[in-house]
Coordinates of N, CA, C and O in Angstrom, one line a residue:
X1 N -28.3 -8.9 19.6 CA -27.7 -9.5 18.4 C -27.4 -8.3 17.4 O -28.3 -7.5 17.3
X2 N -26.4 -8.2 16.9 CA -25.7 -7.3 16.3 C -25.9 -8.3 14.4 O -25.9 -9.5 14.1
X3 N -25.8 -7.3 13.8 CA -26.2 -7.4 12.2 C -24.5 -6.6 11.5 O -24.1 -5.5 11.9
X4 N -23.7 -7.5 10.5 CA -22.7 -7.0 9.8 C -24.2 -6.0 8.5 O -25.4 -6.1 8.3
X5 N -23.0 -5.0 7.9 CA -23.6 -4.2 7.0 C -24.0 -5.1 6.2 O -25.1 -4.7 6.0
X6 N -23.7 -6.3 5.4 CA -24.2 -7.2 4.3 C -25.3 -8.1 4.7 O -26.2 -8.4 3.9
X7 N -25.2 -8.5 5.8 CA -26.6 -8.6 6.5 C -27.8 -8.0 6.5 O -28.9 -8.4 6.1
X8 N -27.4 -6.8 7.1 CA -28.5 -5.8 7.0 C -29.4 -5.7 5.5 O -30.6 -5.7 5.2
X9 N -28.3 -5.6 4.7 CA -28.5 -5.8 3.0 C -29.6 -6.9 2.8 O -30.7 -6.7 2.5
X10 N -29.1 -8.3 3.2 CA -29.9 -9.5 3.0 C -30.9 -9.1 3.7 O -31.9 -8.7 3.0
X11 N -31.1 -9.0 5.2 CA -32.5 -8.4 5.6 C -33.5 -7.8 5.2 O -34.7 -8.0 5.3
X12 N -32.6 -6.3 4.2 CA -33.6 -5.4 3.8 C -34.2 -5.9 2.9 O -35.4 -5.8 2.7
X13 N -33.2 -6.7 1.7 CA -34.3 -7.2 0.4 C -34.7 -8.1 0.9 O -35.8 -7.8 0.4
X14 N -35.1 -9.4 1.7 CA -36.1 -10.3 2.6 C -37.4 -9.6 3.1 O -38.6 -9.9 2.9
X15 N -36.7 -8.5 3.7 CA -38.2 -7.6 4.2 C -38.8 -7.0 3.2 O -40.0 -7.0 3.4
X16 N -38.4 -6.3 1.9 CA -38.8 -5.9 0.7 C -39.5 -6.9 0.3 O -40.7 -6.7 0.2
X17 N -39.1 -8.1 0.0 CA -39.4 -8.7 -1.1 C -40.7 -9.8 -0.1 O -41.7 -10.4 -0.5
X18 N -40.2 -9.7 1.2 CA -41.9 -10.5 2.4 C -43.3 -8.7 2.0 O -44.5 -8.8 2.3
X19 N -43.0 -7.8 1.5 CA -43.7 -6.7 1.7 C -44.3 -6.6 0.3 O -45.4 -6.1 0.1
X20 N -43.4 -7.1 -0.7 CA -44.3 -6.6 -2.3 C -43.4 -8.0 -2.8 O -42.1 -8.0 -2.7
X21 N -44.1 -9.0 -3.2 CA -43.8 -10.4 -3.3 C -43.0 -10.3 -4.8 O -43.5 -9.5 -5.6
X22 N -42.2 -10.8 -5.1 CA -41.7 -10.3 -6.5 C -40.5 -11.5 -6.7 O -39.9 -11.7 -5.6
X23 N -39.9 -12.5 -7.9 CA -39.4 -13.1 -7.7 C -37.7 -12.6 -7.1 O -37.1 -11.5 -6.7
X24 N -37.2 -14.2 -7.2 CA -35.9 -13.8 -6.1 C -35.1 -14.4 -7.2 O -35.5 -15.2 -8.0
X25 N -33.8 -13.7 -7.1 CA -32.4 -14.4 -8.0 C -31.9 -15.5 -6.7 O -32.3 -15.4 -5.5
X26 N -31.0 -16.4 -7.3 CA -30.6 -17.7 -6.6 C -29.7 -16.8 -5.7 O -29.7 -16.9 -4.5
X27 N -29.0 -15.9 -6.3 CA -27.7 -15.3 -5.0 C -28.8 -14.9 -4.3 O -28.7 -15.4 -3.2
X28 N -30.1 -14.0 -4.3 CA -30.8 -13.5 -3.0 C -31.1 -14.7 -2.3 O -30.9 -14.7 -1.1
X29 N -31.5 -16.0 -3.0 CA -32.4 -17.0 -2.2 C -31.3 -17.8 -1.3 O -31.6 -18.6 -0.4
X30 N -29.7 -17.4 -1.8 CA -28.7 -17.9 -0.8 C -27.9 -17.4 0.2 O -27.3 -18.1 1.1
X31 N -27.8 -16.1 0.1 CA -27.9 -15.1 1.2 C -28.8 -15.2 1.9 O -28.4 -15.6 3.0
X32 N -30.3 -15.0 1.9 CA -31.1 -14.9 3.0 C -30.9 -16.4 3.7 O -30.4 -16.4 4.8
X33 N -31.2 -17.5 3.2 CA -30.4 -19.0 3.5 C -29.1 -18.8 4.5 O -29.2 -19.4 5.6
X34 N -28.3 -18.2 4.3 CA -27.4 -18.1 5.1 C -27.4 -17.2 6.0 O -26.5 -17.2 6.9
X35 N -28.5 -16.4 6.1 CA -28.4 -15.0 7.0 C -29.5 -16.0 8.0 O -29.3 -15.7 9.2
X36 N -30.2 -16.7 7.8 CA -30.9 -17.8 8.5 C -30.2 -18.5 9.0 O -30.2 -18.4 10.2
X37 N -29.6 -19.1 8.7 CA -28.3 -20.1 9.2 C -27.3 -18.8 10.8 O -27.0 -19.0 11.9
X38 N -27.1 -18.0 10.3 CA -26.4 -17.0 10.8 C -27.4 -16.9 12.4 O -27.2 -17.4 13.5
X39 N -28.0 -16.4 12.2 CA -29.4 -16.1 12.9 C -29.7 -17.2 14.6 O -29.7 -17.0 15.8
X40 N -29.9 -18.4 13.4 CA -30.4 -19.9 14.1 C -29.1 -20.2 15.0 O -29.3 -20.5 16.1
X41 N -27.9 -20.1 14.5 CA -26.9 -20.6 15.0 C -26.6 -19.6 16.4 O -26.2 -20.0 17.5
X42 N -26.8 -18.1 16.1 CA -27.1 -16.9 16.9 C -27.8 -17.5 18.4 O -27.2 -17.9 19.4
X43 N -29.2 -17.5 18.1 CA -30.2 -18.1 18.7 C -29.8 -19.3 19.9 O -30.2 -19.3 21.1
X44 N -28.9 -20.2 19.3 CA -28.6 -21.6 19.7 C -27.2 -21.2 20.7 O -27.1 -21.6 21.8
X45 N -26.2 -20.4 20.1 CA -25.4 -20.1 21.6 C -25.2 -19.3 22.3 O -24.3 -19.0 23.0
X46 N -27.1 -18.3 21.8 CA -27.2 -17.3 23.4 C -27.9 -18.8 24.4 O -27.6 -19.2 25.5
X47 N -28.4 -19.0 23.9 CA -29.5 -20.3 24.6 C -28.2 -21.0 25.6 O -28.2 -21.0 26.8
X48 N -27.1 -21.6 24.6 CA -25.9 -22.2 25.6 C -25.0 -21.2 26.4 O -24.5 -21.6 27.5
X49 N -24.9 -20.2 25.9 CA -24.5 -19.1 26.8 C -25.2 -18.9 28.3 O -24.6 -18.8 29.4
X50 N -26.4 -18.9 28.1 CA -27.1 -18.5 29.2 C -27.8 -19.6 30.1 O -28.4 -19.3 31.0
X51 N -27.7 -20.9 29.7 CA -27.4 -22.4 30.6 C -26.2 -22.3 31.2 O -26.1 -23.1 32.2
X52 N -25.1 -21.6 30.8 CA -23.8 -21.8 31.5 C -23.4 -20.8 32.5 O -22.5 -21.0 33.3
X53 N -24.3 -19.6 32.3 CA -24.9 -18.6 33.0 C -25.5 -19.2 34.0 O -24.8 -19.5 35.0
X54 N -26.6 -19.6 34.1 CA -27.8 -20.0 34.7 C -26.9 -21.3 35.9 O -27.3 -21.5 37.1
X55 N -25.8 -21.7 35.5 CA -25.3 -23.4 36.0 C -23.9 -22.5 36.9 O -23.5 -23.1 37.9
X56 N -23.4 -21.5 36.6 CA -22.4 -20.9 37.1 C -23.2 -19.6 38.4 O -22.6 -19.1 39.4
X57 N -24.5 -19.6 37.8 CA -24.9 -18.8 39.2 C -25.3 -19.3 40.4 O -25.1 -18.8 41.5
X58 N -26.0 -21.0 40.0 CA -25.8 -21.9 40.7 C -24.7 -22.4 41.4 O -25.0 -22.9 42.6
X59 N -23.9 -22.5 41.1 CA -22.4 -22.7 41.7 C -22.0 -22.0 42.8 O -21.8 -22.5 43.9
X60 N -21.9 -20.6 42.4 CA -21.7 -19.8 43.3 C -22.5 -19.3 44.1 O -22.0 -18.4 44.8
X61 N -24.5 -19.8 44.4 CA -25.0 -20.0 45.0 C -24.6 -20.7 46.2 O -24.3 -20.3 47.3
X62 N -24.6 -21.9 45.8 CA -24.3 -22.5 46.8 C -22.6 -22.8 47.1 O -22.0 -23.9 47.4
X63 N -22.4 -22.3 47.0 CA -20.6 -21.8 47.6 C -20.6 -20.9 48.4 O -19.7 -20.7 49.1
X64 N -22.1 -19.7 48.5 CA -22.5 -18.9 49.4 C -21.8 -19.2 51.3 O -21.7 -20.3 51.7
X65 N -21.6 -18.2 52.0 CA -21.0 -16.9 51.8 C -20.3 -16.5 51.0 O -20.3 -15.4 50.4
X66 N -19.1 -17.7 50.8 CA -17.6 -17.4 50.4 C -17.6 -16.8 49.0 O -16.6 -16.4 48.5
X67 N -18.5 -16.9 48.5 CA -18.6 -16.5 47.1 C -19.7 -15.0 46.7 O -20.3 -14.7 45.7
X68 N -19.6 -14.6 47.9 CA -20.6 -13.1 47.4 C -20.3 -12.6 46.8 O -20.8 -13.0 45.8
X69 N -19.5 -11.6 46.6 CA -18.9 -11.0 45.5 C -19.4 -11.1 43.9 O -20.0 -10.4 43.2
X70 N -18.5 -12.8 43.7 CA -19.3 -12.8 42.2 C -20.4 -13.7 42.4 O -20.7 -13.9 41.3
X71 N -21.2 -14.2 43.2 CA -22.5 -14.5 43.1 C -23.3 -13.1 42.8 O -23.7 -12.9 41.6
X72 N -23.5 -12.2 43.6 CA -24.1 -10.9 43.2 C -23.5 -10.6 42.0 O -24.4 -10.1 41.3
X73 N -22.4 -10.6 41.4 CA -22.4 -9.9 39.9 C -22.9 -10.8 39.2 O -23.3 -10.2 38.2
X74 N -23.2 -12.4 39.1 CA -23.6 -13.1 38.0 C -25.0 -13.1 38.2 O -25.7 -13.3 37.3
X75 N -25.5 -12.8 39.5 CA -26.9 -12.6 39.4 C -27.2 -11.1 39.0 O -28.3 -10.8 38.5
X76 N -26.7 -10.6 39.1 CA -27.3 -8.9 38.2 C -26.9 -8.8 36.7 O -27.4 -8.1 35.8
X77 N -25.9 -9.8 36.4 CA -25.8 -10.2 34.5 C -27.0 -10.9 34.3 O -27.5 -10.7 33.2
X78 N -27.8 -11.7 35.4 CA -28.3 -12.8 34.5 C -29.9 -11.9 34.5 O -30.7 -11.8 33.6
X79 N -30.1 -11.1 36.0 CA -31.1 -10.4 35.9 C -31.1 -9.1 34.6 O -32.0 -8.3 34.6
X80 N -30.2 -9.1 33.9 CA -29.7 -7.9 32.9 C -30.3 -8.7 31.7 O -31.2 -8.4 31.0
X81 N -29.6 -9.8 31.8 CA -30.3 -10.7 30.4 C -31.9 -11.4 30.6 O -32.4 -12.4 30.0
X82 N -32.2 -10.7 31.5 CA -33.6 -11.5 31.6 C -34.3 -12.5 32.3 O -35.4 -13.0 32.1
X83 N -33.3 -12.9 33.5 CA -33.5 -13.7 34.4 C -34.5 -13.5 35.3 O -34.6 -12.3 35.8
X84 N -35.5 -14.5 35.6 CA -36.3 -14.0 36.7 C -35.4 -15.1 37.8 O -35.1 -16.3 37.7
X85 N -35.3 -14.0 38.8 CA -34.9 -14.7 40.1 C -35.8 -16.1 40.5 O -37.0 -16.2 40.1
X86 N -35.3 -17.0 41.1 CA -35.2 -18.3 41.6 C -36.0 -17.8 43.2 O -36.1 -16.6 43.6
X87 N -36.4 -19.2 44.0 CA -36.9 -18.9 44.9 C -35.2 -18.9 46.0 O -34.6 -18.4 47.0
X88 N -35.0 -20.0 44.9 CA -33.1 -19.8 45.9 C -32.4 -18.4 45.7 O -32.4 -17.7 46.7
X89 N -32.1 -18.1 44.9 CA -31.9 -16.5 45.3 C -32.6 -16.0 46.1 O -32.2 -15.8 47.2
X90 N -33.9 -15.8 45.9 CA -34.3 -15.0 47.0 C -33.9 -15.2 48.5 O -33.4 -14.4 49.3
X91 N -34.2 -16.8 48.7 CA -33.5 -16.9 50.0 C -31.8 -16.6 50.3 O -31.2 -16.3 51.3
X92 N -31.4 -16.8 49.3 CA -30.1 -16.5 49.5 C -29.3 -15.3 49.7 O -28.2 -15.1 50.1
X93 N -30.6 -14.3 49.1 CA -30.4 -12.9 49.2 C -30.9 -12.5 50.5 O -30.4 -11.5 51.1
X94 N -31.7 -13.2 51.0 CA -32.8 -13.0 52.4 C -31.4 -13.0 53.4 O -31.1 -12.0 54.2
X95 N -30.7 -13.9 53.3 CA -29.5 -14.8 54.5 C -28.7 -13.8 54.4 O -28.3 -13.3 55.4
X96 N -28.3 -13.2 53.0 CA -26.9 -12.5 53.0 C -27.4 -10.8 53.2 O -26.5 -10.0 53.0
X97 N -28.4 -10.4 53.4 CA -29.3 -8.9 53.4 C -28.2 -7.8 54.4 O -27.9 -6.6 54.2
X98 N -27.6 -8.5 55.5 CA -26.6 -7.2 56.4 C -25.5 -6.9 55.0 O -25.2 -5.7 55.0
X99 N -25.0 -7.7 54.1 CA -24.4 -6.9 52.8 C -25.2 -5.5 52.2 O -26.3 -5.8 51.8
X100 N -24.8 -4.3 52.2 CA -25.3 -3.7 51.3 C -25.8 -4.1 49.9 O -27.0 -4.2 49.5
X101 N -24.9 -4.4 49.1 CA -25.1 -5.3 47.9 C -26.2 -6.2 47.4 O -26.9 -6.2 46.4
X102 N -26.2 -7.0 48.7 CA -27.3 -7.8 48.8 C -28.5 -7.3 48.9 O -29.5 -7.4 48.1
X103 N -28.5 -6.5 50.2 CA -29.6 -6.2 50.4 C -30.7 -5.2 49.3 O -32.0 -5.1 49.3
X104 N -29.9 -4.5 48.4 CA -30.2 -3.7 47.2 C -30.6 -4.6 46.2 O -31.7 -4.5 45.7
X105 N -29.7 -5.6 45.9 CA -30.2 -6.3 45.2 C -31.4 -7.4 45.5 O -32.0 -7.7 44.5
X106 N -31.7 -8.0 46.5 CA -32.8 -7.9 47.0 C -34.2 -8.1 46.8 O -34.9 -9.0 46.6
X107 N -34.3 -6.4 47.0 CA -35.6 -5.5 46.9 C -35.9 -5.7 45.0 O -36.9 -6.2 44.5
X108 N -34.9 -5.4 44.5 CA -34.5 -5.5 43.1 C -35.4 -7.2 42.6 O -36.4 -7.3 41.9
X109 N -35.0 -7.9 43.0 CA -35.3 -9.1 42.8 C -36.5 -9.3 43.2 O -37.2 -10.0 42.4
X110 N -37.2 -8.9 44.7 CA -38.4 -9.5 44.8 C -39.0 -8.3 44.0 O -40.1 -8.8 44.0
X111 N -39.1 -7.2 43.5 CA -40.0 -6.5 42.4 C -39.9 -7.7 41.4 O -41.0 -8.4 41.4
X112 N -38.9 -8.3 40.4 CA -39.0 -8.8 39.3 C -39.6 -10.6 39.9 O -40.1 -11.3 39.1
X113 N -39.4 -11.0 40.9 CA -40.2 -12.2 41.2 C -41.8 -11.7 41.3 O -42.6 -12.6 41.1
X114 N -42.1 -10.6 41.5 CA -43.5 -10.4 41.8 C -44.0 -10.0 40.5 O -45.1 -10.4 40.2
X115 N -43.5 -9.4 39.7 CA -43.4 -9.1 38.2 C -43.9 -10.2 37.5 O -45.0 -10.4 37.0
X116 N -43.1 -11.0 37.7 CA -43.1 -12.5 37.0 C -44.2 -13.4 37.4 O -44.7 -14.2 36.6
X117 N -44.7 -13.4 38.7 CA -45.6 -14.2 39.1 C -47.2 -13.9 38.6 O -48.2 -14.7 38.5
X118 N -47.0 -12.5 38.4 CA -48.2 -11.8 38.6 C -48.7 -12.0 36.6 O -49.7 -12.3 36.0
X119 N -47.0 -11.6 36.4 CA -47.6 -12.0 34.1 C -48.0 -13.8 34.1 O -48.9 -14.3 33.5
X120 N -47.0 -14.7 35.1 CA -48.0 -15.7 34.6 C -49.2 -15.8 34.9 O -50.0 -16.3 34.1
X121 N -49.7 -15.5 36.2 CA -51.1 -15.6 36.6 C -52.1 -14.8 35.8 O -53.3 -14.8 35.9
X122 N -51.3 -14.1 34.9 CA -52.3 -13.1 34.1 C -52.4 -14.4 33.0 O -53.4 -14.8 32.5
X123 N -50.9 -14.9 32.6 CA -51.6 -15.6 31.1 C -52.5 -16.9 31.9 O -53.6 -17.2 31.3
X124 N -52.2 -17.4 32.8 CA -53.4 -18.5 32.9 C -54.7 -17.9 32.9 O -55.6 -18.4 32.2
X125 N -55.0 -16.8 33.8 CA -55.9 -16.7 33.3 C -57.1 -16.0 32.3 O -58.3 -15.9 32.5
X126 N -56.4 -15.8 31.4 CA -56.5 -15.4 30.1 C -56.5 -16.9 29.4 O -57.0 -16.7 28.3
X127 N -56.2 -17.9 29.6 CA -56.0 -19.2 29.1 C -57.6 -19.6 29.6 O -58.6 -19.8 29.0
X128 N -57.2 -19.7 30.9 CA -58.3 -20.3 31.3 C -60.2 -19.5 31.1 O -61.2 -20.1 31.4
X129 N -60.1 -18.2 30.5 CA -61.2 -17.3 30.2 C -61.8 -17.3 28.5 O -62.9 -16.7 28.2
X130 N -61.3 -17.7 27.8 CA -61.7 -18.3 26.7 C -62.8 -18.2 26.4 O -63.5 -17.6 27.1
X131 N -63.2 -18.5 25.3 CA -65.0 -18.1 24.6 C -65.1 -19.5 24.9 O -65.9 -19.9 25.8
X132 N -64.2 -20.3 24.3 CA -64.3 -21.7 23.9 C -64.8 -22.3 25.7 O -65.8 -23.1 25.8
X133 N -64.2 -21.9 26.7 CA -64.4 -22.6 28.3 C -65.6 -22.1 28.3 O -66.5 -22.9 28.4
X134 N -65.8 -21.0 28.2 CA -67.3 -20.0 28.5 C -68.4 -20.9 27.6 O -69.4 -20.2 27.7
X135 N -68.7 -21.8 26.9 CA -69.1 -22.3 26.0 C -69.2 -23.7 26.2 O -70.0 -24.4 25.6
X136 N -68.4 -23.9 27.1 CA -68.1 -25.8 27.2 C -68.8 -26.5 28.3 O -68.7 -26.1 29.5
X137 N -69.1 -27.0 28.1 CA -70.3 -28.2 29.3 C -70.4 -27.4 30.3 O -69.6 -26.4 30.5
X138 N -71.5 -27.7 31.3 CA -71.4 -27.3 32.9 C -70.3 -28.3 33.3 O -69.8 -29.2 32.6
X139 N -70.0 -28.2 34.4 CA -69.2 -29.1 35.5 C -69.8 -30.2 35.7 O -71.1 -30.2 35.7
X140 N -69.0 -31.7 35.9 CA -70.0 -32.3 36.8 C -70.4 -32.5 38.3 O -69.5 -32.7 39.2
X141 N -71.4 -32.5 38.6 CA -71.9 -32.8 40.1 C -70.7 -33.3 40.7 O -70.0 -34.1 40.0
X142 N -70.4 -32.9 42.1 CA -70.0 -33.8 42.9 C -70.5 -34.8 43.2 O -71.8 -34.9 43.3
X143 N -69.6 -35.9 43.5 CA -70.5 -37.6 43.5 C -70.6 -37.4 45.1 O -71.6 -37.7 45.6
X144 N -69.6 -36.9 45.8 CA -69.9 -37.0 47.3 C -70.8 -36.1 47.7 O -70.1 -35.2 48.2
X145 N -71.8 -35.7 47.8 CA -72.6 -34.1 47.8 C -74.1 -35.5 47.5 O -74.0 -36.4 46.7
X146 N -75.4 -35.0 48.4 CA -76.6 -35.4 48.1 C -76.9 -34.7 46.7 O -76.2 -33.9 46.2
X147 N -78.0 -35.2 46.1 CA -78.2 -35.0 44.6 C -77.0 -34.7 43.7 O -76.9 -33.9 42.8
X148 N -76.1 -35.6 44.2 CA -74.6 -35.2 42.9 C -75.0 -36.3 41.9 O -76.2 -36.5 41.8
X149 N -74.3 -36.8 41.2 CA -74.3 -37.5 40.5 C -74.9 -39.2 40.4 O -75.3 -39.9 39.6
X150 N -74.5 -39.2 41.8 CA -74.4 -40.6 42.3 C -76.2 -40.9 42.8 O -76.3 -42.0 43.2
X151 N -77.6 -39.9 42.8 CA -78.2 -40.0 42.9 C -78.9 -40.7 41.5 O -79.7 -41.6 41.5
X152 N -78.4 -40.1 40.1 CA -78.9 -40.2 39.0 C -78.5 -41.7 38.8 O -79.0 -42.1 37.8
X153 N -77.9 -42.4 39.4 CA -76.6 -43.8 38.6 C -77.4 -44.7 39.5 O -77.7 -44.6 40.7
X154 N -77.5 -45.8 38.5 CA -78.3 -46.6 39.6 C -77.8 -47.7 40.8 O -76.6 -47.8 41.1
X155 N -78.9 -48.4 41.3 CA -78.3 -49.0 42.4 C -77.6 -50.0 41.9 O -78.4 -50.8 41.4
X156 N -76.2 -50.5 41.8 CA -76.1 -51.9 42.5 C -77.1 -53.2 42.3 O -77.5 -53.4 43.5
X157 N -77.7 -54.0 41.5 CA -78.7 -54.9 41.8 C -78.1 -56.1 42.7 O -77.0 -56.5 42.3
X158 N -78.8 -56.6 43.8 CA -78.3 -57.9 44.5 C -78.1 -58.8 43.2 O -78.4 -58.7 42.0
X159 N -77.1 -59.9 44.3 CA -77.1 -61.1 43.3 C -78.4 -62.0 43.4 O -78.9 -62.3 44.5
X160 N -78.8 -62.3 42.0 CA -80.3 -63.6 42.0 C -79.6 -64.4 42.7 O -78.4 -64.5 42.7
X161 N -80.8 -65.0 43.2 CA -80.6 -66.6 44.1 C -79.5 -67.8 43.2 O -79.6 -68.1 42.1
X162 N -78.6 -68.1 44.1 CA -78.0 -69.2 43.1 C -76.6 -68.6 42.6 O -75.6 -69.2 42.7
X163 N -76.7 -67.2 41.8 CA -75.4 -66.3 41.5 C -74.9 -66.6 42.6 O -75.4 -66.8 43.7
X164 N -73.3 -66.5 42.1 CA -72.7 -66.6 43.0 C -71.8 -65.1 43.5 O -70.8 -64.8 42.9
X165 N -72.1 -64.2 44.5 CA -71.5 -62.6 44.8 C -70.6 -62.5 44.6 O -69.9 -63.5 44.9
X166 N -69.8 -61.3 44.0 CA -68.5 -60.9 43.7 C -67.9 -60.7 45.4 O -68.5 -60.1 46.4
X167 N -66.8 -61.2 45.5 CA -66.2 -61.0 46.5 C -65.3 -59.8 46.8 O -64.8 -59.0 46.0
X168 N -65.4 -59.7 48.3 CA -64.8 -58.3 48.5 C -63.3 -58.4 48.7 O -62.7 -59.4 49.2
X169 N -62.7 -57.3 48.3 CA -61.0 -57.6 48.2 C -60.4 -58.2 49.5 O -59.4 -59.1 49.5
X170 N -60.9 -57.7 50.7 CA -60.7 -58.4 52.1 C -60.6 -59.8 51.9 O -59.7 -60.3 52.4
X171 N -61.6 -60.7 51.1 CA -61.8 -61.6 51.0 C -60.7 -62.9 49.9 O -60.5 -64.1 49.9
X172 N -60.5 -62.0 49.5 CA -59.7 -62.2 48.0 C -58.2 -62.1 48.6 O -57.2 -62.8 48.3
X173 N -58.2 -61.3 49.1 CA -56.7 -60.8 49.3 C -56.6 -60.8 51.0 O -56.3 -59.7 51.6
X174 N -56.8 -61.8 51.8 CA -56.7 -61.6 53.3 C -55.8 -60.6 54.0 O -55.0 -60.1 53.2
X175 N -55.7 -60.4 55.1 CA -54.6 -59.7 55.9 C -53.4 -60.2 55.9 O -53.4 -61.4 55.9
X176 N -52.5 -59.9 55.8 CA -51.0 -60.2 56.1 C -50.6 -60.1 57.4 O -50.4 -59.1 58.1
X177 N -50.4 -61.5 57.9 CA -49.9 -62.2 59.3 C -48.8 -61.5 59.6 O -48.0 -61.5 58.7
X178 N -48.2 -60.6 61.0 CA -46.9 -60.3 61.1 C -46.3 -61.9 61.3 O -46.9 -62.8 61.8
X179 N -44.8 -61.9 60.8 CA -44.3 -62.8 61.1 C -43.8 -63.0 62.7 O -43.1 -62.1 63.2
X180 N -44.1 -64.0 63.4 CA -43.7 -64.3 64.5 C -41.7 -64.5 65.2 O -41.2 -65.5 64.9
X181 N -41.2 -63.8 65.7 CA -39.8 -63.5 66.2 C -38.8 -64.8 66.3 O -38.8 -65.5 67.4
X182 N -38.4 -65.1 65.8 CA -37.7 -66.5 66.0 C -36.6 -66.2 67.4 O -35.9 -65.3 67.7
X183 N -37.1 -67.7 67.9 CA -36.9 -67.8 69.6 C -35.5 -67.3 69.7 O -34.7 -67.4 68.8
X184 N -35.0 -66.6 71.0 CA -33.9 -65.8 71.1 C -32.6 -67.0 71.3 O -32.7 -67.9 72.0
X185 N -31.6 -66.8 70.7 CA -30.4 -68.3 70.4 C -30.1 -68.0 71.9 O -30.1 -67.0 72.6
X186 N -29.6 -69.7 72.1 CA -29.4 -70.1 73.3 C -28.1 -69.5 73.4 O -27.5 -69.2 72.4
X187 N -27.7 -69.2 74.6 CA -26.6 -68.7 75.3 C -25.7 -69.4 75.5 O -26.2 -70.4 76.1
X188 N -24.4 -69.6 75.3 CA -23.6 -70.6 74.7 C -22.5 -69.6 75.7 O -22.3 -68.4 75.8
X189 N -21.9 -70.8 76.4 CA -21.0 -70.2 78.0 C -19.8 -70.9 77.1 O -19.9 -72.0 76.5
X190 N -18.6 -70.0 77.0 CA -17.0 -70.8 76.4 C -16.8 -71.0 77.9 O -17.1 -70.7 79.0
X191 N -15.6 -72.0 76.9 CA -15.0 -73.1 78.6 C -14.3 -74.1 78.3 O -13.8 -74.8 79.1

């Protein structure tokens, strides 16, 4: 994202004035308003830029062979803007690899899929390592496992004499009868 010189201006007294708090004239508080507006709207059609990116590399995915050429360049734009390769790319890079092109780009791609796999498994588990987890209940027992849970919970009491027993769903809900073939139609001779 690129900043005009009057921009830069609004920025610097915003960052001045976020750094030593001091009041604002209405023209500052409507320029920085606008350089926000500027910004947001920035924001909103790299986002649509790069869905149409993202929907055009698809295309020419699967238009694959006939479309290698610019398939490989829209996948090295999108890997330029930050794309982590797809498990479809990869295979699609795997299929087309006797290409030089391909095959470079590739290697290229499974580095940044392995890249990528590896920072999310880092934030889960940094998610999951917490003071707050380290801190929080034991587990509960397995209920299928002797002394799990289901030792602690009690029995079931019979029904007293006279109660009448909860019925079992078998009971409640019988089998379902296949329907029987209706007899094969008589054979009817023209004449």
């Amino acid at each position: 994202m690129a900043f005009s010189a009057d921009e830069l201006r609004v920025l610097r007294r915003a960052l001045a004035v976020a750094l030593h708090p001091a009041p604002l004239q209405d023209e500052d508080v409507q320029d920085a308003l606008l350089l926000a507006e500027s910004v947001d709207e920035a924001v909103r059609e790299a986002g649509r830029l790069r869905a149409f990116l993202l929907d055009d590399l698809a295309r020419y995915r699967e238009a694959l062979p006939g479309s290698l050429s610019g398939y490989l360049e829209l996948l090295q734009d999108a890997l330029a803007a930050g794309y982590d390769p797809a498990a479809d790319d990869l295979a699609a890079l795997r299929a087309l690899r006797r290409n030089p092109a391909a095959a470079a780009l590739l290697g290229r791609c499974q580095i940044l899929a392995e890249r990528s796999v590896r920072a999310r498994l880092a934030r889960v588990s940094q998610a999951t390592a917490t003071p707050a987890a380290a801190t929080s209940a034991p587990r509960a027992r397995l209920l299928a496992l002797p002394g799990g849970r289901a030792a602690d919970e009690p029995k079931p009491r019979p029904p007293a004499p006279g109660e009448r027993p909860v019925p079992k769903p078998s009971e409640v809900f019988p089998p379902r009868r296949r329907p029987v073939p209706p007899p094969p139609p008589e054979e009817r001779v023209a004449g």
